[in-house]
Coordinates of C-alpha atoms in Angstrom, one line a residue:
X482 CA 0.0 0.0 0.0
X483 CA 1.4 3.4 -1.0
X484 CA 1.8 5.9 1.8
X485 CA -0.1 9.1 1.6
X486 CA 2.0 12.1 0.6
X487 CA 2.8 14.8 3.1
X488 CA 0.3 17.6 2.5
X489 CA 2.0 21.1 2.6
X490 CA 0.5 24.6 2.8
X491 CA 2.8 27.4 1.6
X492 CA 2.4 30.7 3.4
X493 CA 4.3 33.8 2.2
X494 CA 3.3 37.3 1.0
X495 CA 5.8 37.0 -1.9
X496 CA 4.3 35.0 -4.8
X497 CA 7.8 34.4 -6.3
X498 CA 9.0 32.7 -3.1
X499 CA 5.9 30.5 -3.0
X500 CA 6.5 29.5 -6.6
X501 CA 10.1 28.6 -5.8
X502 CA 9.1 26.5 -2.8
X503 CA 6.3 24.8 -4.7
X504 CA 8.7 23.8 -7.5
X505 CA 11.1 22.3 -5.0
X506 CA 8.5 20.4 -3.1
X507 CA 6.5 19.1 -6.0
X508 CA 9.6 17.4 -7.4
X509 CA 9.3 15.0 -4.4
X510 CA 7.0 12.0 -4.8
X511 CA 6.1 11.9 -1.1
X512 CA 5.2 15.6 -0.8
X513 CA 2.0 17.4 -2.2
X514 CA 1.5 21.1 -2.1
X515 CA -2.2 21.5 -1.3
X516 CA -2.4 25.3 -1.3
X517 CA -0.8 28.7 -1.0
X518 CA -1.7 31.7 1.2
X519 CA -0.5 35.3 0.9
X520 CA -0.9 36.3 4.5
X521 CA -1.6 34.9 8.0
X522 CA -5.4 35.5 7.9
X523 CA -5.7 33.5 4.7
X524 CA -3.4 30.8 6.1
X525 CA -5.6 30.2 9.1
X526 CA -8.6 29.8 6.8
X527 CA -6.7 27.6 4.3
X528 CA -5.3 25.4 7.1
X529 CA -8.9 24.7 8.3
X530 CA -10.2 24.0 4.8
X531 CA -7.3 22.1 3.3
X532 CA -6.1 20.1 6.4
X533 CA -2.4 20.2 5.6
X534 CA 0.1 18.1 7.6
X535 CA 2.8 20.8 7.5
X536 CA 2.5 24.6 7.1
X537 CA 5.5 26.5 5.8
X538 CA 4.9 29.8 7.4
X539 CA 6.5 33.2 6.6
X540 CA 6.9 35.2 9.8
X541 CA 6.5 38.8 8.6
X542 CA 3.3 39.4 6.7
X543 CA 0.6 42.1 6.5
X544 CA -2.7 41.9 8.4
X545 CA -2.0 38.7 10.5
X546 CA 1.6 37.8 11.0
X547 CA 3.1 34.4 11.1
X548 CA 3.2 34.2 14.9
X549 CA -0.6 34.9 15.3
X550 CA -1.4 32.6 12.5
X551 CA 0.8 29.8 14.0
X552 CA -0.9 30.2 17.3
X553 CA -4.4 29.8 15.7
X554 CA -3.3 26.9 13.4
X555 CA -1.6 24.8 16.0
X556 CA -4.5 25.2 18.3
X557 CA -7.0 24.1 15.6
X558 CA -9.8 21.8 16.6
X559 CA -8.7 18.6 14.9
X560 CA -7.3 15.4 16.1
X561 CA -3.8 16.3 14.9
X562 CA -3.1 20.0 14.3
X563 CA -0.7 20.8 11.4
X564 CA 3.0 21.2 12.2
X565 CA 4.3 24.6 11.5
X566 CA 7.8 25.4 10.1
X567 CA 8.5 29.1 10.3
X568 CA 10.4 30.9 7.6
X569 CA 12.6 33.9 8.4
X570 CA 15.3 36.0 6.7
X571 CA 17.4 36.3 9.8
X572 CA 18.6 33.4 12.0
X573 CA 18.0 35.5 15.2
X574 CA 14.8 37.1 14.3
X575 CA 13.1 38.0 17.5
X576 CA 9.8 36.8 16.1
X577 CA 11.2 33.3 15.9
X578 CA 11.1 32.9 19.7
X579 CA 7.5 34.0 19.7
X580 CA 6.6 31.6 16.9
X581 CA 8.2 28.7 18.8
X582 CA 6.2 29.6 21.9
X583 CA 3.1 29.8 19.8
X584 CA 3.5 26.2 18.7
X585 CA 5.9 26.1 15.8
X586 CA 8.0 23.0 15.4
X587 CA 11.0 24.9 14.3
X588 CA 12.3 27.4 11.8
X589 CA 14.2 27.6 8.5
X590 CA 16.0 30.5 6.8
X591 CA 14.5 31.5 3.5
X592 CA 17.7 30.7 1.7
X593 CA 17.7 27.2 3.0
X594 CA 19.2 24.6 0.5
X595 CA 16.4 22.7 -1.4
X596 CA 17.5 19.4 0.1
X597 CA 17.3 20.8 3.7
X598 CA 13.9 22.2 3.1
X599 CA 12.6 18.8 1.9
X600 CA 14.3 17.0 4.9
X601 CA 12.7 19.5 7.3
X602 CA 9.2 18.9 5.9
X603 CA 9.6 15.2 6.3
X604 CA 11.1 15.6 9.8
X605 CA 8.3 17.7 11.3
X606 CA 5.7 15.5 9.6
X607 CA 7.0 12.7 11.7
X608 CA 6.5 14.7 14.8
X609 CA 10.1 15.9 15.4
X610 CA 11.5 19.4 15.5
X611 CA 14.0 20.8 13.0
X612 CA 15.7 23.4 15.1
X613 CA 18.9 22.2 16.7
X614 CA 18.6 22.4 20.5
X615 CA 21.7 24.6 20.7
X616 CA 20.1 27.1 18.3
X617 CA 16.9 27.0 20.4
X618 CA 18.9 27.7 23.5
X619 CA 20.7 30.6 21.8
X620 CA 17.4 32.2 20.8
X621 CA 15.9 31.7 24.2
X622 CA 18.9 33.2 25.9
X623 CA 18.8 36.2 23.7
X624 CA 15.3 37.0 24.6
X625 CA 15.4 35.9 28.2
X626 CA 13.7 39.1 29.4
X627 CA 10.5 37.8 27.9
X628 CA 10.3 35.0 30.4
X629 CA 8.9 35.1 33.9
X630 CA 11.1 36.2 36.8
X631 CA 13.0 33.4 38.6
X632 CA 10.8 33.8 41.7
X633 CA 7.7 33.0 39.7
X634 CA 5.6 30.0 41.1
X635 CA 6.6 26.6 39.7
X636 CA 4.0 25.4 37.2
X637 CA 1.9 22.6 38.6
X638 CA 2.6 20.5 35.5
X639 CA 6.3 20.3 36.4
X640 CA 5.4 18.4 39.6
X641 CA 4.2 15.6 37.4
X642 CA 7.8 14.8 36.3
X643 CA 10.1 12.4 38.2
X644 CA 13.5 13.7 39.3
X645 CA 15.1 11.9 36.4
X646 CA 12.6 13.3 33.9
X647 CA 13.5 16.8 35.2
X648 CA 17.1 16.1 34.7
X649 CA 16.4 15.0 31.1
X650 CA 14.3 18.0 30.4
X651 CA 17.0 20.3 31.8
X652 CA 19.6 18.8 29.5
X653 CA 17.3 18.9 26.4
X654 CA 16.8 22.7 27.1
X655 CA 20.6 23.1 27.4
X656 CA 21.1 21.7 23.9
X657 CA 22.2 18.1 24.6
X658 CA 21.4 15.5 22.1
X659 CA 20.1 12.1 23.2
X660 CA 23.5 10.6 22.9
X661 CA 25.0 13.4 25.1
X662 CA 22.2 13.0 27.7
X663 CA 22.9 9.3 27.8
X664 CA 26.6 9.9 28.4
X665 CA 25.9 12.6 31.0
X666 CA 23.4 10.4 33.0
X667 CA 25.2 7.1 32.3
X668 CA 22.2 5.4 30.7
X669 CA 21.4 4.1 27.3
X670 CA 20.0 6.2 24.4
X671 CA 16.9 4.0 24.4
X672 CA 16.3 5.0 28.0
X673 CA 16.8 8.7 27.2
X674 CA 14.3 8.4 24.4
X675 CA 11.8 6.9 26.7
X676 CA 12.3 9.7 29.3
X677 CA 12.0 12.4 26.6
X678 CA 8.7 10.7 25.4
X679 CA 7.4 10.6 28.9
X680 CA 8.2 14.3 29.4
X681 CA 6.5 15.4 26.3
X682 CA 3.4 13.3 27.1
X683 CA 3.1 14.5 30.7
X684 CA 3.6 18.1 29.8
X685 CA 1.4 18.0 26.7
X686 CA 4.2 19.1 24.5
X687 CA 4.8 18.3 20.8
X688 CA 8.6 18.1 20.5
X689 CA 12.0 19.1 21.9
X690 CA 11.6 22.7 20.9
X691 CA 8.5 23.2 22.9
X692 CA 10.2 21.2 25.8
X693 CA 13.1 23.7 25.7
X694 CA 10.7 26.6 25.8
X695 CA 8.8 25.1 28.7
X696 CA 12.0 24.5 30.6
X697 CA 12.8 28.2 30.4
X698 CA 9.3 29.5 31.0
X699 CA 8.9 27.3 34.1
X700 CA 12.2 28.5 35.6
X701 CA 13.7 25.0 35.5
X702 CA 16.5 26.3 33.4
X703 CA 17.8 29.9 33.8
X704 CA 18.8 31.8 30.7
X705 CA 22.6 31.8 30.2
X706 CA 23.1 28.8 32.5
X707 CA 25.6 26.2 31.4

């Protein structure tokens, strides 16, 4: 039985960029571009109507920007909300942090090589994030002032984690890979994957990017901490 192609919605206010992305993606047998949107407001409507698996989202657009659109799309009332990949011109765009907090599964630069774009689409469609943890941490550190004060109350959801799960979450937020976490805690990678999965499930998070954001917002990890 042939697997269903990954359904992608392209969102950008520049038609030429949308055309370029469409040409790249339609050359892949396992990816289908189901629509194009020229701004965030249209993207929200198209996401509801077309039910894409992945939304390639421009961040700076008229009317409704990519952050607002991402928040509405990832919170959509369907069994599995679309994954959102944010597109940006600058790798330290302040809006990227807001988009990650709004529910995006990662970000790409607009000049990303074609093969990396295709790989990213496939990666997020499987439920993984495409932002390297180290980059996520750098972004979060840069905009640490946006997070609550260190004396803010600990979220009740954090209490659901075991001590070991908190350790794993801390290391995820600090940019450690599964292999590095395994070495740090002297356990197997399989065990680490199990802990990461438990953390995501207990906290209702989608991927490692959102886990890193949560770790900062909850005060578990302090910006700039090594």
